[in-house]
Short mmCIF file of C-alpha atoms in Angstrom, two decimals:
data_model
loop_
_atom_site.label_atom_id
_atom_site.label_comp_id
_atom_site.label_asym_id
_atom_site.label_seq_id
_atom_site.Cartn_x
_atom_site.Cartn_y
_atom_site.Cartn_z
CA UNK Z 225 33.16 -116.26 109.99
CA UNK Z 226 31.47 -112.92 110.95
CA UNK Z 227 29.87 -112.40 107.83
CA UNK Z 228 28.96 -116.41 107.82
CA UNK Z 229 27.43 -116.23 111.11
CA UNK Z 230 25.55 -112.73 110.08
CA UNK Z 231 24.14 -114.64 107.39
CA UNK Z 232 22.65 -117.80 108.88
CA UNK Z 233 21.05 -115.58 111.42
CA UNK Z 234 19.34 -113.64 108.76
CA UNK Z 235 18.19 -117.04 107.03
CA UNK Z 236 16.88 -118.29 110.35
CA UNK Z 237 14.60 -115.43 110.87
CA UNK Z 238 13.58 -115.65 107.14
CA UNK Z 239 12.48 -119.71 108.17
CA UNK Z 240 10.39 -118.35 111.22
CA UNK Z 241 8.65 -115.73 108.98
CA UNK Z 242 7.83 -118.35 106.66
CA UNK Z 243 6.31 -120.40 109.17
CA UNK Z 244 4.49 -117.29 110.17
CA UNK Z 245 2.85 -116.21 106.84
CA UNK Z 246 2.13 -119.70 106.31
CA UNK Z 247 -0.29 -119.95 109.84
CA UNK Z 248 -1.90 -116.95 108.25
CA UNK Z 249 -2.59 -118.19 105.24
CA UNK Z 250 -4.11 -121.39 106.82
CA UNK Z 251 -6.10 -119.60 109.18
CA UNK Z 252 -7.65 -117.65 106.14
CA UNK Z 253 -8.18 -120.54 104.26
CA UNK Z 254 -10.50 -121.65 107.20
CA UNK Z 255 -12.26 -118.30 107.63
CA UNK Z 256 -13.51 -118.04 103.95
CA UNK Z 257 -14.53 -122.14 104.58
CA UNK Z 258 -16.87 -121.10 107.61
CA UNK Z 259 -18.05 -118.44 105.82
CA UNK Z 260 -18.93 -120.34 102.68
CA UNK Z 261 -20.43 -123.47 104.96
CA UNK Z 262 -22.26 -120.53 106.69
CA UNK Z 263 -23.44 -118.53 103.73
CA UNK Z 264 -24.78 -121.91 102.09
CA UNK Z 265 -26.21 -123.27 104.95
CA UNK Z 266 -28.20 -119.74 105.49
CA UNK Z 267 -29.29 -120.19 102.40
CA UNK Z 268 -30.48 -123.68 102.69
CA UNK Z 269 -32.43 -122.79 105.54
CA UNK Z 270 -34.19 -119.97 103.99
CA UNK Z 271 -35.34 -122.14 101.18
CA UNK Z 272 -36.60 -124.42 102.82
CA UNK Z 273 -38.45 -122.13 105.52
CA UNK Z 274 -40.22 -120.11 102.11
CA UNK Z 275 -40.93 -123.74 100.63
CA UNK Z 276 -42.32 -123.99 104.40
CA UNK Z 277 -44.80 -121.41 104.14
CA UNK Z 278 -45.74 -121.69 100.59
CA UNK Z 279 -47.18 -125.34 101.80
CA UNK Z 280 -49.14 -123.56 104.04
CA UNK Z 281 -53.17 -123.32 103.51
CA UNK Z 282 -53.56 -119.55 104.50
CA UNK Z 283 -56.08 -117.33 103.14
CA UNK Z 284 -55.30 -114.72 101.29
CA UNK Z 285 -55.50 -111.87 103.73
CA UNK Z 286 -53.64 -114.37 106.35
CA UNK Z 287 -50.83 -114.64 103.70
CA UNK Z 288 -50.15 -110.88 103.70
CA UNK Z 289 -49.94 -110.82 107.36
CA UNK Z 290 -47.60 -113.19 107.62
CA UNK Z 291 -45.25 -112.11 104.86
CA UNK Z 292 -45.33 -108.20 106.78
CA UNK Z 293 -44.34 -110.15 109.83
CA UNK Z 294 -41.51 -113.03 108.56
CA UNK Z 295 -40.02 -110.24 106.65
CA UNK Z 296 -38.53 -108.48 109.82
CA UNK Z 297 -37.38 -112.20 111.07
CA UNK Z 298 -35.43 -112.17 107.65
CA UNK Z 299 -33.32 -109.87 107.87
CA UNK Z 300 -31.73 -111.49 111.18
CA UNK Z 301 -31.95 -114.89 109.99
CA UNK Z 302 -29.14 -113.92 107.57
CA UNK Z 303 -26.61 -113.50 110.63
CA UNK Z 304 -27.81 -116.51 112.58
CA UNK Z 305 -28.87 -120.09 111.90
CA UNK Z 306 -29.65 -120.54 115.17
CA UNK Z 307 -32.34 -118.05 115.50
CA UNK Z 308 -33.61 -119.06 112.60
CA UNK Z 309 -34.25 -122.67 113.97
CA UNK Z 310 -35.82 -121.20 117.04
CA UNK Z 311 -37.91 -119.08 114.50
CA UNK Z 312 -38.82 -122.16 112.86
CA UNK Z 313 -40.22 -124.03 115.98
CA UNK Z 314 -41.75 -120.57 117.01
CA UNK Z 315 -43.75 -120.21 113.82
CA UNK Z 316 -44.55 -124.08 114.13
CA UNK Z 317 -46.43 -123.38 117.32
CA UNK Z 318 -48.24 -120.36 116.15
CA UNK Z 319 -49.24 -122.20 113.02
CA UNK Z 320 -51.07 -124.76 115.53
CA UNK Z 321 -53.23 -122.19 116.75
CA UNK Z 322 -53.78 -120.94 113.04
CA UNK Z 323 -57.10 -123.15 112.54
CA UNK Z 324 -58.87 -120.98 115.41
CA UNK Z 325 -58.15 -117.64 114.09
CA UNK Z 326 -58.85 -118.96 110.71
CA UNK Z 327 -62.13 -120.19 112.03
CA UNK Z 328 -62.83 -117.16 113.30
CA UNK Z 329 -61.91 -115.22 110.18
CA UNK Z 330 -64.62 -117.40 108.84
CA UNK Z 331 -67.24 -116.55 111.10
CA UNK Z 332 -66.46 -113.16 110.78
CA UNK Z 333 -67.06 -113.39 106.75
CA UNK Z 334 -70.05 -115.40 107.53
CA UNK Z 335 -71.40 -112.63 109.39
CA UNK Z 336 -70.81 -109.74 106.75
CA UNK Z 337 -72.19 -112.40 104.46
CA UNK Z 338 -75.60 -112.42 106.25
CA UNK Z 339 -75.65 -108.77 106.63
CA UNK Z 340 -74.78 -108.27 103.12
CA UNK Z 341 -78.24 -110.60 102.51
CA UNK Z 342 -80.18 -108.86 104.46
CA UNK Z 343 -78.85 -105.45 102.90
CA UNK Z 344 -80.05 -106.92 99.66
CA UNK Z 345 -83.45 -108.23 100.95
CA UNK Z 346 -83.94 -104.73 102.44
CA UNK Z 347 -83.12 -102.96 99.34
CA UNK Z 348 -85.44 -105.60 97.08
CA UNK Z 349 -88.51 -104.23 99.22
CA UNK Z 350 -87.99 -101.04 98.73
CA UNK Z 351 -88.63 -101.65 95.23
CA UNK Z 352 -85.80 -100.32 94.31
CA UNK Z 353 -83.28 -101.34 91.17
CA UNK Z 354 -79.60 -102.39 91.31
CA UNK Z 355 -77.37 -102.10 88.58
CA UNK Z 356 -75.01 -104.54 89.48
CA UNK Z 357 -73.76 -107.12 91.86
CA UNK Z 358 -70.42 -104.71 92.80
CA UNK Z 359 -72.68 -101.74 93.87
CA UNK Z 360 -74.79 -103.95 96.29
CA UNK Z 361 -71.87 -105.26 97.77
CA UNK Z 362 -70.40 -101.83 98.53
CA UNK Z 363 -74.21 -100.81 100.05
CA UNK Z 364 -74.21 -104.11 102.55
CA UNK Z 365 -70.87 -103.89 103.58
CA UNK Z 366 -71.11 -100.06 104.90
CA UNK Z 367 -74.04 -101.35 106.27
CA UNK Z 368 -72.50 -104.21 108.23
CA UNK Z 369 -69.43 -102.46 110.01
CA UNK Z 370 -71.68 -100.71 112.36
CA UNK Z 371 -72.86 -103.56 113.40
CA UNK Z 372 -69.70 -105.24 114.00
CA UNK Z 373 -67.89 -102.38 115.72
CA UNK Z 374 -71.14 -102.08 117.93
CA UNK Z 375 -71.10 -105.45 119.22
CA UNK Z 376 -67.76 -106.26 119.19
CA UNK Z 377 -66.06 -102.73 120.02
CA UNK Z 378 -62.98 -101.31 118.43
CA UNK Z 379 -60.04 -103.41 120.58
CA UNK Z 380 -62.30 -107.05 119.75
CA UNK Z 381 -62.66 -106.15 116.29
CA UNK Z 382 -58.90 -106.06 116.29
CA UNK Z 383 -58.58 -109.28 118.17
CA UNK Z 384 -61.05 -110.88 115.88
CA UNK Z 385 -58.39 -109.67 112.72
CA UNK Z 386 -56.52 -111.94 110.07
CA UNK Z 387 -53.23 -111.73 112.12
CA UNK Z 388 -54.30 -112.00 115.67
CA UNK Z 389 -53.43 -114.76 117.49
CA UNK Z 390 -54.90 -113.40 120.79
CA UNK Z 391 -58.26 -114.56 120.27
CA UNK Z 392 -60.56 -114.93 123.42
CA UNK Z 393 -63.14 -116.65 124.26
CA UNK Z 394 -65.67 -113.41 124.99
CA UNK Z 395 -64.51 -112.33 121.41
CA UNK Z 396 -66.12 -115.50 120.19
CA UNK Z 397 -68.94 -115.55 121.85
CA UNK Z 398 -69.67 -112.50 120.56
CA UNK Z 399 -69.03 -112.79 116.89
CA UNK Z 400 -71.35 -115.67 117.52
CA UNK Z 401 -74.29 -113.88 118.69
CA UNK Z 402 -73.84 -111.33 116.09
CA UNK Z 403 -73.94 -113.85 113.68
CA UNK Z 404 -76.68 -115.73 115.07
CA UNK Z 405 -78.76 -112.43 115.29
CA UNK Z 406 -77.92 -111.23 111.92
CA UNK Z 407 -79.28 -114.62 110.68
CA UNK Z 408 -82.40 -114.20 112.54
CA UNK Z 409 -83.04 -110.66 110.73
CA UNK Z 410 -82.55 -112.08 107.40
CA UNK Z 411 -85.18 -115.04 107.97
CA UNK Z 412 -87.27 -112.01 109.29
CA UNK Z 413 -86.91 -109.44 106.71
CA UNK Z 414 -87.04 -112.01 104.07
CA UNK Z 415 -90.09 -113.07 105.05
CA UNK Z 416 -91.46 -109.98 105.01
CA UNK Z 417 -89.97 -109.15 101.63
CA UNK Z 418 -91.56 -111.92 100.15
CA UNK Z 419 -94.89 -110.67 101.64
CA UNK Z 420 -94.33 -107.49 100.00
CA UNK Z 421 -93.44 -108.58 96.70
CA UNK Z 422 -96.24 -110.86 96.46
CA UNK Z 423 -98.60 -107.72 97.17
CA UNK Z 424 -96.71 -105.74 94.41
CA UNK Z 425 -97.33 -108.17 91.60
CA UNK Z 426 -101.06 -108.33 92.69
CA UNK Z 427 -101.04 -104.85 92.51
CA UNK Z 428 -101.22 -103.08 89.03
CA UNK Z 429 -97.80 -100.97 88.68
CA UNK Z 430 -99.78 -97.89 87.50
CA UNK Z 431 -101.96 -98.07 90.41
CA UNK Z 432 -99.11 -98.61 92.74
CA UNK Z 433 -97.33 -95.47 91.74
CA UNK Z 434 -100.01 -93.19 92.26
CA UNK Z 435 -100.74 -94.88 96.01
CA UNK Z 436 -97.22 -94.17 96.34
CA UNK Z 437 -97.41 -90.59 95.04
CA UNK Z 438 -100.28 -89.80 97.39
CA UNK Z 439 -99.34 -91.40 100.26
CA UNK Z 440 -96.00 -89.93 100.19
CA UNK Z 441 -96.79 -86.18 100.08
CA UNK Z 442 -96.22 -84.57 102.97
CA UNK Z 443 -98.95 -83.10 105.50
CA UNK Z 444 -98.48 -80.35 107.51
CA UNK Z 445 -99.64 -79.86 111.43
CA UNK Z 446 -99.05 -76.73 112.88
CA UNK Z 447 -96.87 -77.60 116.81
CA UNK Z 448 -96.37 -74.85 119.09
CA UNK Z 449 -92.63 -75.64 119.40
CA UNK Z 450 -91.03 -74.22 117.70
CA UNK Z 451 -93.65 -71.65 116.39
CA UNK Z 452 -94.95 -72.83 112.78
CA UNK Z 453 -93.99 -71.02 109.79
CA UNK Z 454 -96.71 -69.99 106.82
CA UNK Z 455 -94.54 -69.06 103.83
CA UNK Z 456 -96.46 -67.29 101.12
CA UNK Z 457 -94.79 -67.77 97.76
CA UNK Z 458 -96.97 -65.96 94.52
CA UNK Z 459 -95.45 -67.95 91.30
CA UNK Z 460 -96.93 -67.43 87.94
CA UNK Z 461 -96.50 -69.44 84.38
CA UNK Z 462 -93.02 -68.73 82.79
CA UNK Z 463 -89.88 -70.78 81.65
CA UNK Z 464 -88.38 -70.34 84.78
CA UNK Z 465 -91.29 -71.13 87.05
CA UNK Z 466 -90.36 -74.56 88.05
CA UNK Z 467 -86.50 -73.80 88.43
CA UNK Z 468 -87.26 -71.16 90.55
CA UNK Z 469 -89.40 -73.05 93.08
CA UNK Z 470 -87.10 -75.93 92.94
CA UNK Z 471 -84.08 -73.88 94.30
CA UNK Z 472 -86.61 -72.41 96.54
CA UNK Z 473 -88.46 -75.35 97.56
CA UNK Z 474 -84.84 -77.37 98.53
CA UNK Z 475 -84.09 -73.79 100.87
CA UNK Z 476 -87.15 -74.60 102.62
CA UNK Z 477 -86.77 -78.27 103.02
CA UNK Z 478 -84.42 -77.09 105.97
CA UNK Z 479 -86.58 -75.18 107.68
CA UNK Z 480 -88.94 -77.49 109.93
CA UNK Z 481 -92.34 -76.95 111.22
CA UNK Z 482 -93.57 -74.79 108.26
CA UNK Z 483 -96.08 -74.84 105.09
CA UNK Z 484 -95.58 -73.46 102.29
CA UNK Z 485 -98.45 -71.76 100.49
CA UNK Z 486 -98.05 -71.67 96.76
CA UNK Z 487 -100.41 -69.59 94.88
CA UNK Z 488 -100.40 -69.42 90.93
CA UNK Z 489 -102.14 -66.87 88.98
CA UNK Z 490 -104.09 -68.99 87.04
CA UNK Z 491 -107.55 -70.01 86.59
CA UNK Z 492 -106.24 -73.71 87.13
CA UNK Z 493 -103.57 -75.44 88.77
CA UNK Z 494 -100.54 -76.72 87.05
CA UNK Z 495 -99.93 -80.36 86.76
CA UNK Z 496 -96.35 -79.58 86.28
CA UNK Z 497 -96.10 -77.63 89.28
CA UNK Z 498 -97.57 -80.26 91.52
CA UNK Z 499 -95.56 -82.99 90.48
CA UNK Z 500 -92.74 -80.50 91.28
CA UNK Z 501 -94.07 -79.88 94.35
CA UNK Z 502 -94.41 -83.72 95.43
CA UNK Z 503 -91.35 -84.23 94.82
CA UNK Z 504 -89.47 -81.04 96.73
CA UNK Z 505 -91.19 -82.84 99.73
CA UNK Z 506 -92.07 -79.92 101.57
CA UNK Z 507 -95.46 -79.71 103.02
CA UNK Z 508 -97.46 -77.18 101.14
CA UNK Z 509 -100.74 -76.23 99.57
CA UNK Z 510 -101.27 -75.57 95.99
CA UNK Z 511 -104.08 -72.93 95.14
CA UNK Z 512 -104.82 -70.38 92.52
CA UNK Z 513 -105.89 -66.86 92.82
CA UNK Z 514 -105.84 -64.89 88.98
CA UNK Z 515 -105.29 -61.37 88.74
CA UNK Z 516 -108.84 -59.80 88.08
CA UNK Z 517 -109.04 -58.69 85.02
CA UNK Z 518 -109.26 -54.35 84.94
CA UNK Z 519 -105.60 -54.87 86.18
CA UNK Z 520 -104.98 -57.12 83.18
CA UNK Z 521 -105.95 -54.94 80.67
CA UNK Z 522 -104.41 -52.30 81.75
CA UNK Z 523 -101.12 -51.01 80.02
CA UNK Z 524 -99.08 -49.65 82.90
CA UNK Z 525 -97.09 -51.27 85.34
CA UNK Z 526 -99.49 -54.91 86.94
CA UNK Z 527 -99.86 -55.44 90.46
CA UNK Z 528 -98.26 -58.78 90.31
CA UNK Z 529 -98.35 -61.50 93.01
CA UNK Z 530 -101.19 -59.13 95.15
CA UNK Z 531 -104.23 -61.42 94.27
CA UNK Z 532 -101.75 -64.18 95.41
CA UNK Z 533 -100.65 -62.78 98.36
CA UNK Z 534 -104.25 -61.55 99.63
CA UNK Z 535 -105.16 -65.13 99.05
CA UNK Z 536 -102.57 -66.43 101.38
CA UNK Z 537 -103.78 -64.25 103.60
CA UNK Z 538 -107.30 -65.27 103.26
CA UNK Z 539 -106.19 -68.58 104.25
CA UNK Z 540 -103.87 -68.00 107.25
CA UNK Z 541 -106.97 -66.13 108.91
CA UNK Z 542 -109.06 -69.42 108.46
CA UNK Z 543 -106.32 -72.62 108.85
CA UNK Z 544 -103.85 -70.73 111.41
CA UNK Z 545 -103.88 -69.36 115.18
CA UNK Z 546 -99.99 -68.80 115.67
CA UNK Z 547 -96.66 -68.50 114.30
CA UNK Z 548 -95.28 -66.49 111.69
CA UNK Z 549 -96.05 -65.53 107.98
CA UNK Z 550 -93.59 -64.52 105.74
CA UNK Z 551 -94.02 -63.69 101.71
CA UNK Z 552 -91.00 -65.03 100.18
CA UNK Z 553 -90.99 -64.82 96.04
CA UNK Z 554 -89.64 -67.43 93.94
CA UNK Z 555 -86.50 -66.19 92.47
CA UNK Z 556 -84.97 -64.52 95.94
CA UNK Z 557 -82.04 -66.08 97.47
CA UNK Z 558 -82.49 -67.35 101.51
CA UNK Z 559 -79.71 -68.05 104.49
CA UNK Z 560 -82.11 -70.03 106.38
CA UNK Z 561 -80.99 -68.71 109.72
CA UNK Z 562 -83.45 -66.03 108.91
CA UNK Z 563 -86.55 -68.28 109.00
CA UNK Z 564 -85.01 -69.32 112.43
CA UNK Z 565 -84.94 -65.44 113.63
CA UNK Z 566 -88.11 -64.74 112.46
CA UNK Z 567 -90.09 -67.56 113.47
CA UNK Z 568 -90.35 -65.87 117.45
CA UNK Z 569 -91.36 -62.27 116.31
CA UNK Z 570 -94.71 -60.99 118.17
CA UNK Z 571 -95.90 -58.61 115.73
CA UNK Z 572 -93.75 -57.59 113.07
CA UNK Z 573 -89.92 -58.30 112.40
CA UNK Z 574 -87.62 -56.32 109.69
CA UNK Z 575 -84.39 -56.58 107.91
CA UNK Z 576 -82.22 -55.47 105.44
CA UNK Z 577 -82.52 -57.05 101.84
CA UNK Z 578 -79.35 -56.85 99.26
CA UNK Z 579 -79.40 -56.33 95.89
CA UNK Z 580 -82.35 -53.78 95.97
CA UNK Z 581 -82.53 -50.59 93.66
CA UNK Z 582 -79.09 -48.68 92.64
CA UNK Z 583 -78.30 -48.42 96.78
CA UNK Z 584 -77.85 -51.83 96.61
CA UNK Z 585 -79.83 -52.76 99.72
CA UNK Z 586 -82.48 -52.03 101.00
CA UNK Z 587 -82.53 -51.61 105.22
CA UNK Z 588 -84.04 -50.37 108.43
CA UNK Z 589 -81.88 -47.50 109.73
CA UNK Z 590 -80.78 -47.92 113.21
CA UNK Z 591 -79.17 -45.60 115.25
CA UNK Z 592 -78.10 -46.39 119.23
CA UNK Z 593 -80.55 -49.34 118.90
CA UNK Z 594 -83.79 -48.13 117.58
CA UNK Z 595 -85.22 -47.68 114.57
CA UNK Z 596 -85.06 -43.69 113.24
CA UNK Z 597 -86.24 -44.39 109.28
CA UNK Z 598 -85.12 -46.65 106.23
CA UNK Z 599 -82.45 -46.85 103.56
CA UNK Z 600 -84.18 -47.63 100.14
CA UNK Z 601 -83.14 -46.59 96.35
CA UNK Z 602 -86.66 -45.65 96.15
CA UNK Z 603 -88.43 -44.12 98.94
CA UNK Z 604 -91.69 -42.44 96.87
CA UNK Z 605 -93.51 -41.29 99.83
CA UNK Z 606 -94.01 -44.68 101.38
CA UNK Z 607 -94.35 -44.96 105.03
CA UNK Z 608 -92.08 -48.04 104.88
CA UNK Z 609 -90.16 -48.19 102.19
CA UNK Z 610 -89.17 -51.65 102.52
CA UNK Z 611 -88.46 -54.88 100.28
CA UNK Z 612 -91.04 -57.75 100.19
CA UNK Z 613 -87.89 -60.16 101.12
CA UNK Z 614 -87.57 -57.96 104.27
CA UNK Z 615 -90.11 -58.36 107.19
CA UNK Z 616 -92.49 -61.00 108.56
CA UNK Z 617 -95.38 -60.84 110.68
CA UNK Z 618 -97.18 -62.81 113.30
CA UNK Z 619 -100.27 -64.41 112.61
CA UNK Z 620 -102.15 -63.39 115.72
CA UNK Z 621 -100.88 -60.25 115.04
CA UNK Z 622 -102.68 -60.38 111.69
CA UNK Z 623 -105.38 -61.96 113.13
CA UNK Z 624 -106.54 -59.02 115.11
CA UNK Z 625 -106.33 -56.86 112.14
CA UNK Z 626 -108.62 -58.63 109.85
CA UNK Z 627 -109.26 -55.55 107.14
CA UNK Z 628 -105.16 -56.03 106.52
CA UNK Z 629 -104.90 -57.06 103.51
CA UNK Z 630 -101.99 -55.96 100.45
CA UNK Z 631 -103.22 -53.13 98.06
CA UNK Z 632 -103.50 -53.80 93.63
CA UNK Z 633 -101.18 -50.54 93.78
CA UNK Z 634 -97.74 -51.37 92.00
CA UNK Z 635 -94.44 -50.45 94.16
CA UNK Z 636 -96.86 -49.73 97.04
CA UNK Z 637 -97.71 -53.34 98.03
CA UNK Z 638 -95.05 -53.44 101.02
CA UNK Z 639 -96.47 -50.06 102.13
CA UNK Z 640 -99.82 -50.15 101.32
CA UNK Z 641 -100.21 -53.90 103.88
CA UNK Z 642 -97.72 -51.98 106.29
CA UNK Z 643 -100.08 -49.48 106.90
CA UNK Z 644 -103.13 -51.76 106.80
CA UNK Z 645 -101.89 -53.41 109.85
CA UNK Z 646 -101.93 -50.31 111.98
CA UNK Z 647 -101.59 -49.23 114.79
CA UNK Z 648 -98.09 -50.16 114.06
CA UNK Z 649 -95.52 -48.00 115.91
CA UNK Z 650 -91.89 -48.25 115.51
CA UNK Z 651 -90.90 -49.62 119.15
CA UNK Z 652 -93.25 -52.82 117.67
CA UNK Z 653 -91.03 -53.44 114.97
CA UNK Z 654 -88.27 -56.11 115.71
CA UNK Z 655 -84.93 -55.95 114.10
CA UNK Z 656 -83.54 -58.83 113.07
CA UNK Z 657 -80.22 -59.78 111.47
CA UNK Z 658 -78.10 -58.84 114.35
CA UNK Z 659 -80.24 -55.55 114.47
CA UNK Z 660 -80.07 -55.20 110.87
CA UNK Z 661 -75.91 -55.12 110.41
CA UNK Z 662 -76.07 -58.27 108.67
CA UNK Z 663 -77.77 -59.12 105.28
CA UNK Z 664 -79.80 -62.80 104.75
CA UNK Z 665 -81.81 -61.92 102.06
CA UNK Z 666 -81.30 -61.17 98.71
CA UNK Z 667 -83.76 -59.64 95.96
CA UNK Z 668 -81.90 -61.97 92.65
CA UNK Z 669 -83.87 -62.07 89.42
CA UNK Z 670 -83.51 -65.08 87.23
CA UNK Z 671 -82.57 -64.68 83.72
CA UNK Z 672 -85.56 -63.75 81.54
CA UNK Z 673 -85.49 -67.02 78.89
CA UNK Z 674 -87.48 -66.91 75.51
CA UNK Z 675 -90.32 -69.54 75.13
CA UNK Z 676 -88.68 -73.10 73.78
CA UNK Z 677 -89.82 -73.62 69.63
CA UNK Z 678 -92.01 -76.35 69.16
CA UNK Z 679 -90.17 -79.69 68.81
CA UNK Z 680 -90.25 -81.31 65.58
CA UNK Z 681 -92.36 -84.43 66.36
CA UNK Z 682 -91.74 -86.25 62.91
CA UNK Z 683 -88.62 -86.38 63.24
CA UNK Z 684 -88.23 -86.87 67.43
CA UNK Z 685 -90.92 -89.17 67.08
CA UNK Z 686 -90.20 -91.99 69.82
CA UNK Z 687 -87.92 -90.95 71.65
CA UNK Z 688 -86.51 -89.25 75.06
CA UNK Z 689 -87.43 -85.60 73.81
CA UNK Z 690 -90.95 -86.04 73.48
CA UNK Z 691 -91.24 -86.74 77.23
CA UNK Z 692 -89.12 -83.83 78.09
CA UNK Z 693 -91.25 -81.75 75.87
CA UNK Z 694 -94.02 -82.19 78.27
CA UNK Z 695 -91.71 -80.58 80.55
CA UNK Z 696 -91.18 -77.43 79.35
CA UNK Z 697 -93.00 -74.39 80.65
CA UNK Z 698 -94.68 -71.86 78.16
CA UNK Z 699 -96.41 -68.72 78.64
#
């Protein structure tokens, strides 16, 4: 009986245990049904919230905002339906208010449309040539966002985006006005565009480019702030000759308030040379002034550039009653803080010039602030043996002196018009260049190129290399 009773104590427990695994199971069963009814209708919902937006008409840069911003919302619409619903009615609203910011989007475009127009009508006028519909697109559009982020300002501009939705009123206004006053420049300028190209096609084209050319060259007049500059550059005919004062010419384009006298030894000026000239767009004069002939002849060393120089000279004493003159050759190399420096000396201003003789410059020697004699690979007696690149004197200072004048004596030209402008004493003599530790000058020579052979006209007849021919500088 023991063992009996043992035994249907053990199977009683075993019938509550069964009862107790089978609540479990049950109460799994229903877990992994919620789940699946909650998985599928998750996904229900998010089909029919993408169907949703792919109904709606944004534009395309609307589209992207949207998709940035509903992909955060994604993510927690996964764990609840609910939020998802009150996601749903929250996008509803916002997609009421969509037709304002759309219209102003549209307003917007409208208003980088009319600028882009007027860009165009601007660039027509100007008579000059686009390739292609992309490249004046790019132009007008640079050109419109000033205008926008001028009238508008940076935080309206933002408010006036594809995704805001907190448009104002002001904001509106104002993309109005721009637009309205954008409109009113292109009536205006397209007006006077159409003026202008009806005067161009009564005009001859040959006859307009060379009113253009003329009218375009630059003209000199001398102001007395800052001082004017006189910059006498000697050039001669080589194969170099128009490189040279093209790198030149561009260094001096930075300098304001100057002229720039270029004087040829020639018996005539150069065609080549002008056109060259014209189109640097520095104000200059063009002259010649030949080498007289004994010096020619001769078979030592040529006084080269003097006749030039003396010329320049010649005309400073007529055309100029202040500033600064300065004789800067063709093939050195300029900082232009130098023409800055020198353009307030008094009487005469000096400087060290690199790349001169085997010292390797060529300076003023300055000891405790003043100036006790000169540093020069070659020193041959002179009185100043300086570089041509390395002082600069004042034109009233000249003035007074009017037997100065540069001397037909080669390696003695510096010297020689140094002494001519006596009395010069040393405490005259302004140092320059952070009193002469610093070097802004340079004496570079150009490579020496051979003469181009003839081109073979027979056989280049017609084509690109006969105009470039005409190009080409010959001794």
């Amino acid at each position: 009986m023991k063992v009996n009773y043992i035994s249907l104590g053990t199977g009683g427990n075993g019938s509550g245990g069964s009862n107790s695994i089978g609540s479990k199971m049950s109460l799994g069963k229903s877990i992994k049904m919620y789940l699946t009814i909650f998985i599928a209708t998750t996904c229900i919902y998010m089909v029919l919230y993408q169907y949703h937006i792919s109904r709606e008409p944004f534009a395309a840069g609307e589209v992207v905002k949207h998709q940035e911003k509903s992909s955060s919302y994604i993510a927690s619409y996964l764990w609840s339906p609910i939020s998802l619903l009150l996601a749903n009615s929250s996008f509803n609203n916002n997609s009421n208010s969509t037709p304002t910011t759309t219209t102003t989007s549209t307003t917007a475009t409208t208003t980088t449309t009319t600028t882009t127009r007027t860009t165009s009508a601007t660039v027509g006028s100007a008579g000059e040539k686009v390739g292609s519909s992309s490249s004046l697109q790019t132009v007008s559009l640079a050109a419109a966002r000033p205008t926008l982020h001028t009238s508008l300002g940076t935080a309206q501009l933002r408010s006036g985006s594809v995704g805001g939705h907190r448009k104002t009123a002001t904001t509106k206004q104002s993309i109005t006005r721009t637009a309205t006053k954008l409109t009113t420049t292109k009536a205006t300028t397209m007006a006077k565009t159409t003026a202008k190209e009806s005067a161009q096609t009564a005009t001859p084209p040959a006859t307009a480019l060379s009113e253009h050319a003329h009218k375009t060259r630059p003209t000199f007049v001398a102001a007395s702030k800052p001082p004017p500059l006189y910059i006498i550059t000697p050039t001669y005919r080589r194969p170099e000759q128009l490189a040279e004062l093209t790198r030149l010419g561009y260094t001096l384009k930075h300098v304001v308030n100057l002229l720039w006298l270029v004087i040829e030894d020639a018996n005539h000026t150069n065609p080549l040379v002008a056109h060259t000239l014209d189109r640097i767009g520095v104000p200059y004069e063009y002259m010649v002034a030949p080498m007289p002939e004994k010096y020619k002849q001769t078979k030592r060393a040529k006084p080269r550039g003097v006749s030039n120089r003396n010329r320049g000279l010649e005309y400073l004493r007529h055309h100029a009653n202040e500033g600064v003159l300065y004789f800067a050759d063709d093939d050195n190399t300029y900082d232009i803080s130098i023409f800055e420096q020198m353009r307030y000396i008094n009487k005469v201003g000096m400087w060290p010039v690199g790349l001169v003789t085997k010292t390797g410059v060529s300076s003023p020697i300055i000891q405790e602030g003043k100036l006790v004699g000169y540093y020069d690979g070659w020193i041959g007696g002179r009185k100043y043996p300086v570089d041509m690149a390395g002082f600069a004197v004042s034109v009233k200072f000249l003035k007074e002196r009017p037997n100065a004048q540069m001397p037909f004596k080669p390696g003695y030209e510096e010297d020689g018009f140094l002494r001519s402008l006596a009395p010069l004493d040393n405490t005259d003599i302004e140092l320059l260049a952070d009193e002469c530790r610093d070097i802004l000058t340079w004496h570079t020579q150009t490579k020496k190129n051979a003469p181009a052979q003839a081109l073979n006209r027979t056989r280049y007849k017609n084509t690109n290399l006969e105009h470039i021919d005409k190009l080409l500088v010959r001794p």
